[in-house]
Amino acid sequence: MSAMRSTASGVLKGDHFSTTSSSSTSEALINNGASSKFEPLVTPSWTDDTIESSTPRKVCYRVAFEIISAKSTTCQRSAAPKKKFVLYSILVKRTPGLEPHPGLIERRLLNDFPFPKKTIVGNFSPEVITERSVAFQHLLALCLSVTELRRTQQFYDFLCGRELKEARRAMRVAQFEESSIVLENVYYIQEKLLLHDSEFCSSVFRTLCVLIASLNAVNNVNDAQNYAEKAIEIIKKHNLTTHAMHNELIAAFVILCKKMFWSLAEQKQFLDTTLDEMKLKAVKVDKLPTLLELVMQKDYTSSLTMQ
């Protein structure tokens, strides 16, 4: 497992793909992808028959990455001479069937990525871009299908890190509507990959708390309530109240929920019980900052597991 995590550290860097090892894996991916057509990749996909659908029965679904577009562009941030690169739009979705809430991210390959190798001329031709797109898609599928890779901080950063930083920047200047749009997309990615995992589902809860705080800040009550219900289900299903690191966040979340769900007896009973539990754990509820103040003071989302 440690060797696999080391490989992941070399392959995944922030919102870019790079590598310092695992060349044999890269070559295998090239061989699989070089002659393929640029189409949605369904094999290998991550399958897990313990994931619950919205229906009463349990079903197996796949989570797949699909590169829906690849465009050449230039870097606008650096003062150095502008360099051209390819930006890939990646859809994260469930299959089979229609995915109502896909996640969408834009990422690029770094220059030192070894497959397929760049050509002397024509690196931005449709043929070369298609070839690299297929190989990129195969690598993402591999990371998703291997548990040790899927659970790394590096893979999490690749999928969500850029957007989480963007959301925090927006919140610092009180652009809460913008941050809520970005965080909603992050949630669409996380709930497909992490929500069923008892070890990492708290990441989804923390993202939801920041999203709910942003929505409440712009008086988007309906959406805030909708996502609050999802967060409450996570607390119930995964018993998050047993984790001391979440106590203040849960208490602040519950206090806000009591205001949003004041007329719903069923929710009110659970919220009152949870808040009493937090008080027994020495959380100073009366002096606690609001949920928005709390998530502004501390970054709850950048780490896959809270330390």
PDB file of C-alpha atoms in Angstrom:
ATOM      1  CA  MET A   1       0.000   0.000   0.000  1.00  0.00           C
ATOM      2  CA  SER A   2       2.815   2.421   0.820  1.00  0.00           C
ATOM      3  CA  ALA A   3       4.357   1.779  -2.595  1.00  0.00           C
ATOM      4  CA  MET A   4       1.037   2.494  -4.267  1.00  0.00           C
ATOM      5  CA  ARG A   5       0.644   5.742  -2.352  1.00  0.00           C
ATOM      6  CA  SER A   6       4.165   6.719  -3.391  1.00  0.00           C
ATOM      7  CA  THR A   7       3.225   6.131  -7.015  1.00  0.00           C
ATOM      8  CA  ALA A   8       0.123   8.272  -6.578  1.00  0.00           C
ATOM      9  CA  SER A   9       2.210  11.079  -5.114  1.00  0.00           C
ATOM     10  CA  GLY A  10       4.339  11.044  -8.225  1.00  0.00           C
ATOM     11  CA  VAL A  11       1.431  10.953 -10.646  1.00  0.00           C
ATOM     12  CA  LEU A  12      -0.924  13.495  -9.110  1.00  0.00           C
ATOM     13  CA  LYS A  13       0.074  17.073  -8.378  1.00  0.00           C
ATOM     14  CA  GLY A  14      -2.676  19.548  -7.551  1.00  0.00           C
ATOM     15  CA  ASP A  15      -4.882  20.230 -10.560  1.00  0.00           C
ATOM     16  CA  HIS A  16      -2.278  18.951 -13.029  1.00  0.00           C
ATOM     17  CA  PHE A  17      -1.107  15.489 -13.982  1.00  0.00           C
ATOM     18  CA  SER A  18       2.615  14.778 -13.736  1.00  0.00           C
ATOM     19  CA  THR A  19       4.812  11.775 -13.072  1.00  0.00           C
ATOM     20  CA  THR A  20       8.211  10.781 -11.777  1.00  0.00           C
ATOM     21  CA  SER A  21       7.610   7.035 -11.734  1.00  0.00           C
ATOM     22  CA  SER A  22       5.367   4.210 -12.920  1.00  0.00           C
ATOM     23  CA  SER A  23       6.534   4.362 -16.536  1.00  0.00           C
ATOM     24  CA  SER A  24       5.378   0.788 -17.156  1.00  0.00           C
ATOM     25  CA  THR A  25       1.861   1.776 -16.169  1.00  0.00           C
ATOM     26  CA  SER A  26       2.036   4.726 -18.524  1.00  0.00           C
ATOM     27  CA  GLU A  27       3.213   2.530 -21.391  1.00  0.00           C
ATOM     28  CA  ALA A  28       0.376   0.107 -20.792  1.00  0.00           C
ATOM     29  CA  LEU A  29      -2.105   2.949 -20.861  1.00  0.00           C
ATOM     30  CA  ILE A  30      -0.630   4.228 -24.111  1.00  0.00           C
ATOM     31  CA  ASN A  31      -0.988   0.821 -25.710  1.00  0.00           C
ATOM     32  CA  ASN A  32      -4.594   0.603 -24.579  1.00  0.00           C
ATOM     33  CA  GLY A  33      -5.506   4.111 -25.623  1.00  0.00           C
ATOM     34  CA  ALA A  34      -3.397   4.991 -28.642  1.00  0.00           C
ATOM     35  CA  SER A  35      -5.508   3.158 -31.170  1.00  0.00           C
ATOM     36  CA  SER A  36      -8.844   3.886 -29.482  1.00  0.00           C
ATOM     37  CA  LYS A  37     -11.407   6.334 -30.704  1.00  0.00           C
ATOM     38  CA  PHE A  38     -12.095   9.400 -28.575  1.00  0.00           C
ATOM     39  CA  GLU A  39     -15.224   8.208 -26.822  1.00  0.00           C
ATOM     40  CA  PRO A  40     -16.564   7.812 -23.268  1.00  0.00           C
ATOM     41  CA  LEU A  41     -14.525   5.296 -21.306  1.00  0.00           C
ATOM     42  CA  VAL A  42     -16.543   2.706 -19.414  1.00  0.00           C
ATOM     43  CA  THR A  43     -13.889   0.059 -18.748  1.00  0.00           C
ATOM     44  CA  PRO A  44     -12.181  -0.085 -16.387  1.00  0.00           C
ATOM     45  CA  SER A  45     -14.626   1.801 -14.188  1.00  0.00           C
ATOM     46  CA  TRP A  46     -15.004   1.738 -10.453  1.00  0.00           C
ATOM     47  CA  THR A  47     -17.906  -0.434  -9.349  1.00  0.00           C
ATOM     48  CA  ASP A  48     -19.244  -0.878  -5.868  1.00  0.00           C
ATOM     49  CA  ASP A  49     -22.384  -2.895  -5.248  1.00  0.00           C
ATOM     50  CA  THR A  50     -22.830  -1.463  -1.743  1.00  0.00           C
ATOM     51  CA  ILE A  51     -23.708   1.995  -3.012  1.00  0.00           C
ATOM     52  CA  GLU A  52     -27.363   2.747  -2.410  1.00  0.00           C
ATOM     53  CA  SER A  53     -29.502   4.185  -5.158  1.00  0.00           C
ATOM     54  CA  SER A  54     -32.466   6.467  -4.586  1.00  0.00           C
ATOM     55  CA  THR A  55     -34.711   3.407  -4.775  1.00  0.00           C
ATOM     56  CA  PRO A  56     -35.281   1.064  -1.809  1.00  0.00           C
ATOM     57  CA  ARG A  57     -33.148  -1.708  -3.347  1.00  0.00           C
ATOM     58  CA  LYS A  58     -29.373  -1.677  -3.590  1.00  0.00           C
ATOM     59  CA  VAL A  59     -27.885  -1.532  -7.063  1.00  0.00           C
ATOM     60  CA  CYS A  60     -24.454  -1.424  -8.599  1.00  0.00           C
ATOM     61  CA  TYR A  61     -23.443   1.669 -10.509  1.00  0.00           C
ATOM     62  CA  ARG A  62     -20.238   2.769 -12.123  1.00  0.00           C
ATOM     63  CA  VAL A  63     -18.456   6.054 -11.705  1.00  0.00           C
ATOM     64  CA  ALA A  64     -16.730   7.075 -14.913  1.00  0.00           C
ATOM     65  CA  PHE A  65     -14.579   9.914 -16.180  1.00  0.00           C
ATOM     66  CA  GLU A  66     -15.394  11.216 -19.638  1.00  0.00           C
ATOM     67  CA  ILE A  67     -13.260  13.807 -21.411  1.00  0.00           C
ATOM     68  CA  ILE A  68     -15.897  15.759 -23.298  1.00  0.00           C
ATOM     69  CA  SER A  69     -13.610  18.352 -24.881  1.00  0.00           C
ATOM     70  CA  ALA A  70      -9.961  19.280 -25.264  1.00  0.00           C
ATOM     71  CA  LYS A  71      -8.897  22.732 -26.389  1.00  0.00           C
ATOM     72  CA  SER A  72      -5.540  24.412 -26.906  1.00  0.00           C
ATOM     73  CA  THR A  73      -4.994  27.612 -24.950  1.00  0.00           C
ATOM     74  CA  THR A  74      -2.210  29.786 -23.523  1.00  0.00           C
ATOM     75  CA  CYS A  75      -1.290  30.590 -19.931  1.00  0.00           C
ATOM     76  CA  GLN A  76      -2.393  34.120 -19.038  1.00  0.00           C
ATOM     77  CA  ARG A  77      -1.131  34.316 -15.446  1.00  0.00           C
ATOM     78  CA  SER A  78       2.632  34.300 -15.877  1.00  0.00           C
ATOM     79  CA  ALA A  79       4.774  37.255 -16.969  1.00  0.00           C
ATOM     80  CA  ALA A  80       6.986  34.814 -18.865  1.00  0.00           C
ATOM     81  CA  PRO A  81       6.460  34.176 -22.583  1.00  0.00           C
ATOM     82  CA  LYS A  82       3.064  32.612 -23.108  1.00  0.00           C
ATOM     83  CA  LYS A  83       3.135  28.874 -23.701  1.00  0.00           C
ATOM     84  CA  LYS A  84       0.445  26.912 -25.425  1.00  0.00           C
ATOM     85  CA  PHE A  85      -1.102  23.857 -23.760  1.00  0.00           C
ATOM     86  CA  VAL A  86      -4.185  21.666 -23.966  1.00  0.00           C
ATOM     87  CA  LEU A  87      -7.002  22.057 -21.435  1.00  0.00           C
ATOM     88  CA  TYR A  88      -9.236  19.028 -20.924  1.00  0.00           C
ATOM     89  CA  SER A  89     -12.868  19.221 -19.768  1.00  0.00           C
ATOM     90  CA  ILE A  90     -13.597  16.137 -17.668  1.00  0.00           C
ATOM     91  CA  LEU A  91     -17.076  14.943 -16.732  1.00  0.00           C
ATOM     92  CA  VAL A  92     -17.509  12.853 -13.571  1.00  0.00           C
ATOM     93  CA  LYS A  93     -20.699  10.840 -13.763  1.00  0.00           C
ATOM     94  CA  ARG A  94     -22.520   7.673 -12.815  1.00  0.00           C
ATOM     95  CA  THR A  95     -23.321   5.031 -15.392  1.00  0.00           C
ATOM     96  CA  PRO A  96     -25.505   3.507 -16.683  1.00  0.00           C
ATOM     97  CA  GLY A  97     -28.418   5.861 -17.179  1.00  0.00           C
ATOM     98  CA  LEU A  98     -28.766   9.620 -17.283  1.00  0.00           C
ATOM     99  CA  GLU A  99     -26.637  11.485 -14.731  1.00  0.00           C
ATOM    100  CA  PRO A 100     -28.677  14.497 -13.527  1.00  0.00           C
ATOM    101  CA  HIS A 101     -25.816  16.099 -11.605  1.00  0.00           C
ATOM    102  CA  PRO A 102     -22.432  15.400 -13.207  1.00  0.00           C
ATOM    103  CA  GLY A 103     -19.304  17.034 -11.870  1.00  0.00           C
ATOM    104  CA  LEU A 104     -17.246  19.046 -14.346  1.00  0.00           C
ATOM    105  CA  ILE A 105     -13.579  20.015 -14.012  1.00  0.00           C
ATOM    106  CA  GLU A 106     -10.948  21.435 -16.355  1.00  0.00           C
ATOM    107  CA  ARG A 107      -7.406  20.100 -16.077  1.00  0.00           C
ATOM    108  CA  ARG A 108      -4.178  19.939 -18.081  1.00  0.00           C
ATOM    109  CA  LEU A 109      -1.206  17.602 -18.553  1.00  0.00           C
ATOM    110  CA  LEU A 110       2.197  18.919 -17.534  1.00  0.00           C
ATOM    111  CA  ASN A 111       4.999  18.980 -20.098  1.00  0.00           C
ATOM    112  CA  ASP A 112       6.923  16.174 -18.391  1.00  0.00           C
ATOM    113  CA  PHE A 113       4.069  13.705 -18.632  1.00  0.00           C
ATOM    114  CA  PRO A 114       5.477  10.789 -20.671  1.00  0.00           C
ATOM    115  CA  PHE A 115       2.555   9.471 -22.677  1.00  0.00           C
ATOM    116  CA  PRO A 116       1.862   9.683 -25.528  1.00  0.00           C
ATOM    117  CA  LYS A 117       5.151  11.397 -26.326  1.00  0.00           C
ATOM    118  CA  LYS A 118       5.005  14.768 -28.014  1.00  0.00           C
ATOM    119  CA  THR A 119       5.849  14.933 -31.700  1.00  0.00           C
ATOM    120  CA  ILE A 120       8.303  17.252 -33.418  1.00  0.00           C
ATOM    121  CA  VAL A 121       5.409  19.029 -35.097  1.00  0.00           C
ATOM    122  CA  GLY A 122       1.639  18.781 -34.780  1.00  0.00           C
ATOM    123  CA  ASN A 123       1.306  18.505 -31.012  1.00  0.00           C
ATOM    124  CA  PHE A 124      -1.904  20.527 -31.174  1.00  0.00           C
ATOM    125  CA  SER A 125      -3.379  18.657 -34.113  1.00  0.00           C
ATOM    126  CA  PRO A 126      -6.761  16.971 -33.525  1.00  0.00           C
ATOM    127  CA  GLU A 127      -5.159  13.529 -33.920  1.00  0.00           C
ATOM    128  CA  VAL A 128      -2.496  14.055 -31.242  1.00  0.00           C
ATOM    129  CA  ILE A 129      -4.928  15.743 -28.848  1.00  0.00           C
ATOM    130  CA  THR A 130      -7.371  12.851 -29.293  1.00  0.00           C
ATOM    131  CA  GLU A 131      -4.643  10.291 -28.636  1.00  0.00           C
ATOM    132  CA  ARG A 132      -3.539  12.043 -25.454  1.00  0.00           C
ATOM    133  CA  SER A 133      -7.157  12.505 -24.374  1.00  0.00           C
ATOM    134  CA  VAL A 134      -7.822   8.774 -24.558  1.00  0.00           C
ATOM    135  CA  ALA A 135      -4.643   7.986 -22.609  1.00  0.00           C
ATOM    136  CA  PHE A 136      -5.543  10.619 -20.005  1.00  0.00           C
ATOM    137  CA  GLN A 137      -8.995   9.101 -19.651  1.00  0.00           C
ATOM    138  CA  HIS A 138      -7.511   5.626 -19.145  1.00  0.00           C
ATOM    139  CA  LEU A 139      -5.192   6.929 -16.420  1.00  0.00           C
ATOM    140  CA  LEU A 140      -8.098   8.543 -14.575  1.00  0.00           C
ATOM    141  CA  ALA A 141     -10.026   5.276 -14.783  1.00  0.00           C
ATOM    142  CA  LEU A 142      -7.025   3.442 -13.338  1.00  0.00           C
ATOM    143  CA  CYS A 143      -6.747   5.863 -10.400  1.00  0.00           C
ATOM    144  CA  LEU A 144     -10.447   5.430  -9.762  1.00  0.00           C
ATOM    145  CA  SER A 145     -10.383   1.631  -9.878  1.00  0.00           C
ATOM    146  CA  VAL A 146      -7.444   1.174  -7.468  1.00  0.00           C
ATOM    147  CA  THR A 147      -8.513   1.779  -3.864  1.00  0.00           C
ATOM    148  CA  GLU A 148      -5.058   2.889  -2.706  1.00  0.00           C
ATOM    149  CA  LEU A 149      -4.968   5.538  -5.436  1.00  0.00           C
ATOM    150  CA  ARG A 150      -8.569   6.628  -5.103  1.00  0.00           C
ATOM    151  CA  ARG A 151      -8.135   7.313  -1.387  1.00  0.00           C
ATOM    152  CA  THR A 152      -5.018   9.493  -1.657  1.00  0.00           C
ATOM    153  CA  GLN A 153      -4.899  13.185  -0.830  1.00  0.00           C
ATOM    154  CA  GLN A 154      -3.258  13.713  -4.221  1.00  0.00           C
ATOM    155  CA  PHE A 155      -6.246  12.321  -6.120  1.00  0.00           C
ATOM    156  CA  TYR A 156      -8.583  14.397  -3.950  1.00  0.00           C
ATOM    157  CA  ASP A 157      -6.544  17.529  -4.695  1.00  0.00           C
ATOM    158  CA  PHE A 158      -6.630  16.772  -8.398  1.00  0.00           C
ATOM    159  CA  LEU A 159     -10.410  16.405  -8.404  1.00  0.00           C
ATOM    160  CA  CYS A 160     -11.376  19.191  -6.001  1.00  0.00           C
ATOM    161  CA  GLY A 161      -8.375  21.265  -4.918  1.00  0.00           C
ATOM    162  CA  ARG A 162      -8.549  23.945  -7.589  1.00  0.00           C
ATOM    163  CA  GLU A 163     -12.289  24.507  -7.094  1.00  0.00           C
ATOM    164  CA  LEU A 164     -12.040  24.558  -3.296  1.00  0.00           C
ATOM    165  CA  LYS A 165      -9.368  27.259  -3.483  1.00  0.00           C
ATOM    166  CA  GLU A 166     -11.536  29.210  -5.909  1.00  0.00           C
ATOM    167  CA  ALA A 167     -14.492  28.981  -3.524  1.00  0.00           C
ATOM    168  CA  ARG A 168     -12.415  30.242  -0.576  1.00  0.00           C
ATOM    169  CA  ARG A 169     -11.152  33.190  -2.619  1.00  0.00           C
ATOM    170  CA  ALA A 170     -14.728  34.097  -3.482  1.00  0.00           C
ATOM    171  CA  MET A 171     -15.846  33.830   0.140  1.00  0.00           C
ATOM    172  CA  ARG A 172     -13.046  36.108   1.350  1.00  0.00           C
ATOM    173  CA  VAL A 173     -14.501  38.931  -0.755  1.00  0.00           C
ATOM    174  CA  ALA A 174     -18.091  38.053   0.191  1.00  0.00           C
ATOM    175  CA  GLN A 175     -18.954  36.611  -3.227  1.00  0.00           C
ATOM    176  CA  PHE A 176     -21.054  33.881  -1.676  1.00  0.00           C
ATOM    177  CA  GLU A 177     -23.234  33.233  -4.696  1.00  0.00           C
ATOM    178  CA  GLU A 178     -20.137  32.464  -6.749  1.00  0.00           C
ATOM    179  CA  SER A 179     -18.682  30.245  -4.021  1.00  0.00           C
ATOM    180  CA  SER A 180     -21.946  28.303  -3.750  1.00  0.00           C
ATOM    181  CA  ILE A 181     -21.902  27.528  -7.490  1.00  0.00           C
ATOM    182  CA  VAL A 182     -18.341  26.221  -7.274  1.00  0.00           C
ATOM    183  CA  LEU A 183     -19.003  24.228  -4.092  1.00  0.00           C
ATOM    184  CA  GLU A 184     -22.104  22.637  -5.575  1.00  0.00           C
ATOM    185  CA  ASN A 185     -19.950  21.244  -8.381  1.00  0.00           C
ATOM    186  CA  VAL A 186     -17.451  19.939  -5.802  1.00  0.00           C
ATOM    187  CA  TYR A 187     -20.300  18.211  -3.984  1.00  0.00           C
ATOM    188  CA  TYR A 188     -21.438  16.529  -7.211  1.00  0.00           C
ATOM    189  CA  ILE A 189     -17.958  15.010  -7.495  1.00  0.00           C
ATOM    190  CA  GLN A 190     -17.521  14.084  -3.833  1.00  0.00           C
ATOM    191  CA  GLU A 191     -20.888  12.435  -3.356  1.00  0.00           C
ATOM    192  CA  LYS A 192     -20.142   9.998  -6.182  1.00  0.00           C
ATOM    193  CA  LEU A 193     -16.704   9.022  -4.893  1.00  0.00           C
ATOM    194  CA  LEU A 194     -16.751   9.484  -1.111  1.00  0.00           C
ATOM    195  CA  LEU A 195     -20.282   9.432   0.252  1.00  0.00           C
ATOM    196  CA  HIS A 196     -20.497   5.638   0.563  1.00  0.00           C
ATOM    197  CA  ASP A 197     -17.081   5.450   2.271  1.00  0.00           C
ATOM    198  CA  SER A 198     -17.411   5.644   6.054  1.00  0.00           C
ATOM    199  CA  GLU A 199     -13.762   6.692   6.373  1.00  0.00           C
ATOM    200  CA  PHE A 200     -14.057   9.716   4.095  1.00  0.00           C
ATOM    201  CA  CYS A 201     -17.744  10.670   4.071  1.00  0.00           C
ATOM    202  CA  SER A 202     -16.962  13.440   6.569  1.00  0.00           C
ATOM    203  CA  SER A 203     -15.273  15.295   3.679  1.00  0.00           C
ATOM    204  CA  VAL A 204     -18.653  15.475   1.970  1.00  0.00           C
ATOM    205  CA  PHE A 205     -20.271  16.752   5.173  1.00  0.00           C
ATOM    206  CA  ARG A 206     -17.670  19.500   5.567  1.00  0.00           C
ATOM    207  CA  THR A 207     -18.115  20.619   1.960  1.00  0.00           C
ATOM    208  CA  LEU A 208     -21.875  20.693   2.479  1.00  0.00           C
ATOM    209  CA  CYS A 209     -21.457  22.876   5.566  1.00  0.00           C
ATOM    210  CA  VAL A 210     -19.466  25.458   3.594  1.00  0.00           C
ATOM    211  CA  LEU A 211     -21.970  25.269   0.733  1.00  0.00           C
ATOM    212  CA  ILE A 212     -24.930  25.714   3.102  1.00  0.00           C
ATOM    213  CA  ALA A 213     -23.249  28.689   4.789  1.00  0.00           C
ATOM    214  CA  SER A 214     -22.705  30.315   1.381  1.00  0.00           C
ATOM    215  CA  LEU A 215     -26.286  29.690   0.271  1.00  0.00           C
ATOM    216  CA  ASN A 216     -27.679  31.019   3.543  1.00  0.00           C
ATOM    217  CA  ALA A 217     -25.529  34.150   3.203  1.00  0.00           C
ATOM    218  CA  VAL A 218     -27.359  35.053  -0.027  1.00  0.00           C
ATOM    219  CA  ASN A 219     -30.762  34.024   1.368  1.00  0.00           C
ATOM    220  CA  ASN A 220     -31.084  31.021  -0.937  1.00  0.00           C
ATOM    221  CA  VAL A 221     -33.206  29.245   1.645  1.00  0.00           C
ATOM    222  CA  ASN A 222     -34.613  26.471  -0.549  1.00  0.00           C
ATOM    223  CA  ASP A 223     -31.244  25.194  -1.737  1.00  0.00           C
ATOM    224  CA  ALA A 224     -29.741  25.631   1.735  1.00  0.00           C
ATOM    225  CA  GLN A 225     -32.507  23.456   3.201  1.00  0.00           C
ATOM    226  CA  ASN A 226     -32.082  20.861   0.461  1.00  0.00           C
ATOM    227  CA  TYR A 227     -28.366  20.455   1.125  1.00  0.00           C
ATOM    228  CA  ALA A 228     -28.893  20.653   4.892  1.00  0.00           C
ATOM    229  CA  GLU A 229     -31.133  17.599   4.666  1.00  0.00           C
ATOM    230  CA  LYS A 230     -28.344  15.741   2.865  1.00  0.00           C
ATOM    231  CA  ALA A 231     -25.867  16.766   5.571  1.00  0.00           C
ATOM    232  CA  ILE A 232     -28.240  15.609   8.316  1.00  0.00           C
ATOM    233  CA  GLU A 233     -28.495  12.211   6.632  1.00  0.00           C
ATOM    234  CA  ILE A 234     -24.701  11.914   6.670  1.00  0.00           C
ATOM    235  CA  ILE A 235     -24.612  12.694  10.406  1.00  0.00           C
ATOM    236  CA  LYS A 236     -27.269  10.056  11.057  1.00  0.00           C
ATOM    237  CA  LYS A 237     -25.931   7.338   8.772  1.00  0.00           C
ATOM    238  CA  HIS A 238     -22.255   7.654   9.656  1.00  0.00           C
ATOM    239  CA  ASN A 239     -22.647   8.795  13.277  1.00  0.00           C
ATOM    240  CA  LEU A 240     -20.378  11.809  12.856  1.00  0.00           C
ATOM    241  CA  THR A 241     -21.150  13.020  16.371  1.00  0.00           C
ATOM    242  CA  THR A 242     -18.676  10.437  17.680  1.00  0.00           C
ATOM    243  CA  HIS A 243     -15.775  12.314  16.042  1.00  0.00           C
ATOM    244  CA  ALA A 244     -14.584  15.085  18.366  1.00  0.00           C
ATOM    245  CA  MET A 245     -12.932  16.986  15.513  1.00  0.00           C
ATOM    246  CA  HIS A 246     -16.366  17.740  14.065  1.00  0.00           C
ATOM    247  CA  ASN A 247     -18.078  18.909  17.261  1.00  0.00           C
ATOM    248  CA  GLU A 248     -17.946  22.678  16.709  1.00  0.00           C
ATOM    249  CA  LEU A 249     -18.834  22.375  13.032  1.00  0.00           C
ATOM    250  CA  ILE A 250     -21.766  20.085  13.771  1.00  0.00           C
ATOM    251  CA  ALA A 251     -23.001  22.373  16.562  1.00  0.00           C
ATOM    252  CA  ALA A 252     -22.866  25.477  14.337  1.00  0.00           C
ATOM    253  CA  PHE A 253     -24.563  23.551  11.537  1.00  0.00           C
ATOM    254  CA  VAL A 254     -27.321  22.333  13.866  1.00  0.00           C
ATOM    255  CA  ILE A 255     -27.962  25.841  15.225  1.00  0.00           C
ATOM    256  CA  LEU A 256     -28.482  27.116  11.674  1.00  0.00           C
ATOM    257  CA  CYS A 257     -30.676  24.128  10.831  1.00  0.00           C
ATOM    258  CA  LYS A 258     -32.893  24.778  13.848  1.00  0.00           C
ATOM    259  CA  LYS A 259     -33.703  28.152  12.310  1.00  0.00           C
ATOM    260  CA  MET A 260     -34.300  26.686   8.853  1.00  0.00           C
ATOM    261  CA  PHE A 261     -36.394  23.709  10.026  1.00  0.00           C
ATOM    262  CA  TRP A 262     -38.177  25.303  12.975  1.00  0.00           C
ATOM    263  CA  SER A 263     -41.586  24.122  11.730  1.00  0.00           C
ATOM    264  CA  LEU A 264     -40.612  20.490  11.015  1.00  0.00           C
ATOM    265  CA  ALA A 265     -41.129  18.414  14.146  1.00  0.00           C
ATOM    266  CA  GLU A 266     -39.164  15.379  12.917  1.00  0.00           C
ATOM    267  CA  GLN A 267     -36.050  17.370  12.070  1.00  0.00           C
ATOM    268  CA  LYS A 268     -36.416  19.541  15.173  1.00  0.00           C
ATOM    269  CA  GLN A 269     -36.295  16.516  17.468  1.00  0.00           C
ATOM    270  CA  PHE A 270     -33.080  15.205  15.899  1.00  0.00           C
ATOM    271  CA  LEU A 271     -31.485  18.651  15.917  1.00  0.00           C
ATOM    272  CA  ASP A 272     -32.350  19.243  19.580  1.00  0.00           C
ATOM    273  CA  THR A 273     -30.934  15.840  20.534  1.00  0.00           C
ATOM    274  CA  THR A 274     -27.739  16.450  18.564  1.00  0.00           C
ATOM    275  CA  LEU A 275     -27.233  19.888  20.083  1.00  0.00           C
ATOM    276  CA  ASP A 276     -27.705  18.487  23.590  1.00  0.00           C
ATOM    277  CA  GLU A 277     -25.083  15.863  22.752  1.00  0.00           C
ATOM    278  CA  MET A 278     -22.658  18.599  21.699  1.00  0.00           C
ATOM    279  CA  LYS A 279     -23.259  20.415  24.990  1.00  0.00           C
ATOM    280  CA  LEU A 280     -22.399  17.248  26.899  1.00  0.00           C
ATOM    281  CA  LYS A 281     -19.128  17.177  24.961  1.00  0.00           C
ATOM    282  CA  ALA A 282     -18.234  20.611  26.343  1.00  0.00           C
ATOM    283  CA  VAL A 283     -18.982  22.553  23.169  1.00  0.00           C
ATOM    284  CA  LYS A 284     -19.793  26.121  24.249  1.00  0.00           C
ATOM    285  CA  VAL A 285     -22.889  26.418  22.114  1.00  0.00           C
ATOM    286  CA  ASP A 286     -23.901  29.858  23.399  1.00  0.00           C
ATOM    287  CA  LYS A 287     -20.533  31.377  22.472  1.00  0.00           C
ATOM    288  CA  LEU A 288     -20.089  29.506  19.213  1.00  0.00           C
ATOM    289  CA  PRO A 289     -19.594  31.522  16.000  1.00  0.00           C
ATOM    290  CA  THR A 290     -22.196  31.151  13.276  1.00  0.00           C
ATOM    291  CA  LEU A 291     -21.633  28.471  10.660  1.00  0.00           C
ATOM    292  CA  LEU A 292     -20.505  31.100   8.149  1.00  0.00           C
ATOM    293  CA  GLU A 293     -18.071  32.664  10.624  1.00  0.00           C
ATOM    294  CA  LEU A 294     -16.690  29.244  11.504  1.00  0.00           C
ATOM    295  CA  VAL A 295     -16.008  28.143   7.923  1.00  0.00           C
ATOM    296  CA  MET A 296     -14.496  31.553   7.158  1.00  0.00           C
ATOM    297  CA  GLN A 297     -12.096  31.227  10.100  1.00  0.00           C
ATOM    298  CA  LYS A 298     -10.899  27.714   9.262  1.00  0.00           C
ATOM    299  CA  ASP A 299     -10.447  25.743   6.056  1.00  0.00           C
ATOM    300  CA  TYR A 300     -12.535  22.613   6.575  1.00  0.00           C
ATOM    301  CA  THR A 301     -12.385  21.320   3.019  1.00  0.00           C
ATOM    302  CA  SER A 302      -8.795  21.168   1.731  1.00  0.00           C
ATOM    303  CA  SER A 303      -7.887  17.945   3.547  1.00  0.00           C
ATOM    304  CA  LEU A 304      -9.443  14.588   2.736  1.00  0.00           C
ATOM    305  CA  THR A 305      -9.293  13.664   6.425  1.00  0.00           C
ATOM    306  CA  MET A 306      -9.387  16.286   9.172  1.00  0.00           C
ATOM    307  CA  GLN A 307      -6.377  16.103  11.470  1.00  0.00           C
TER     308      GLN A 307
END
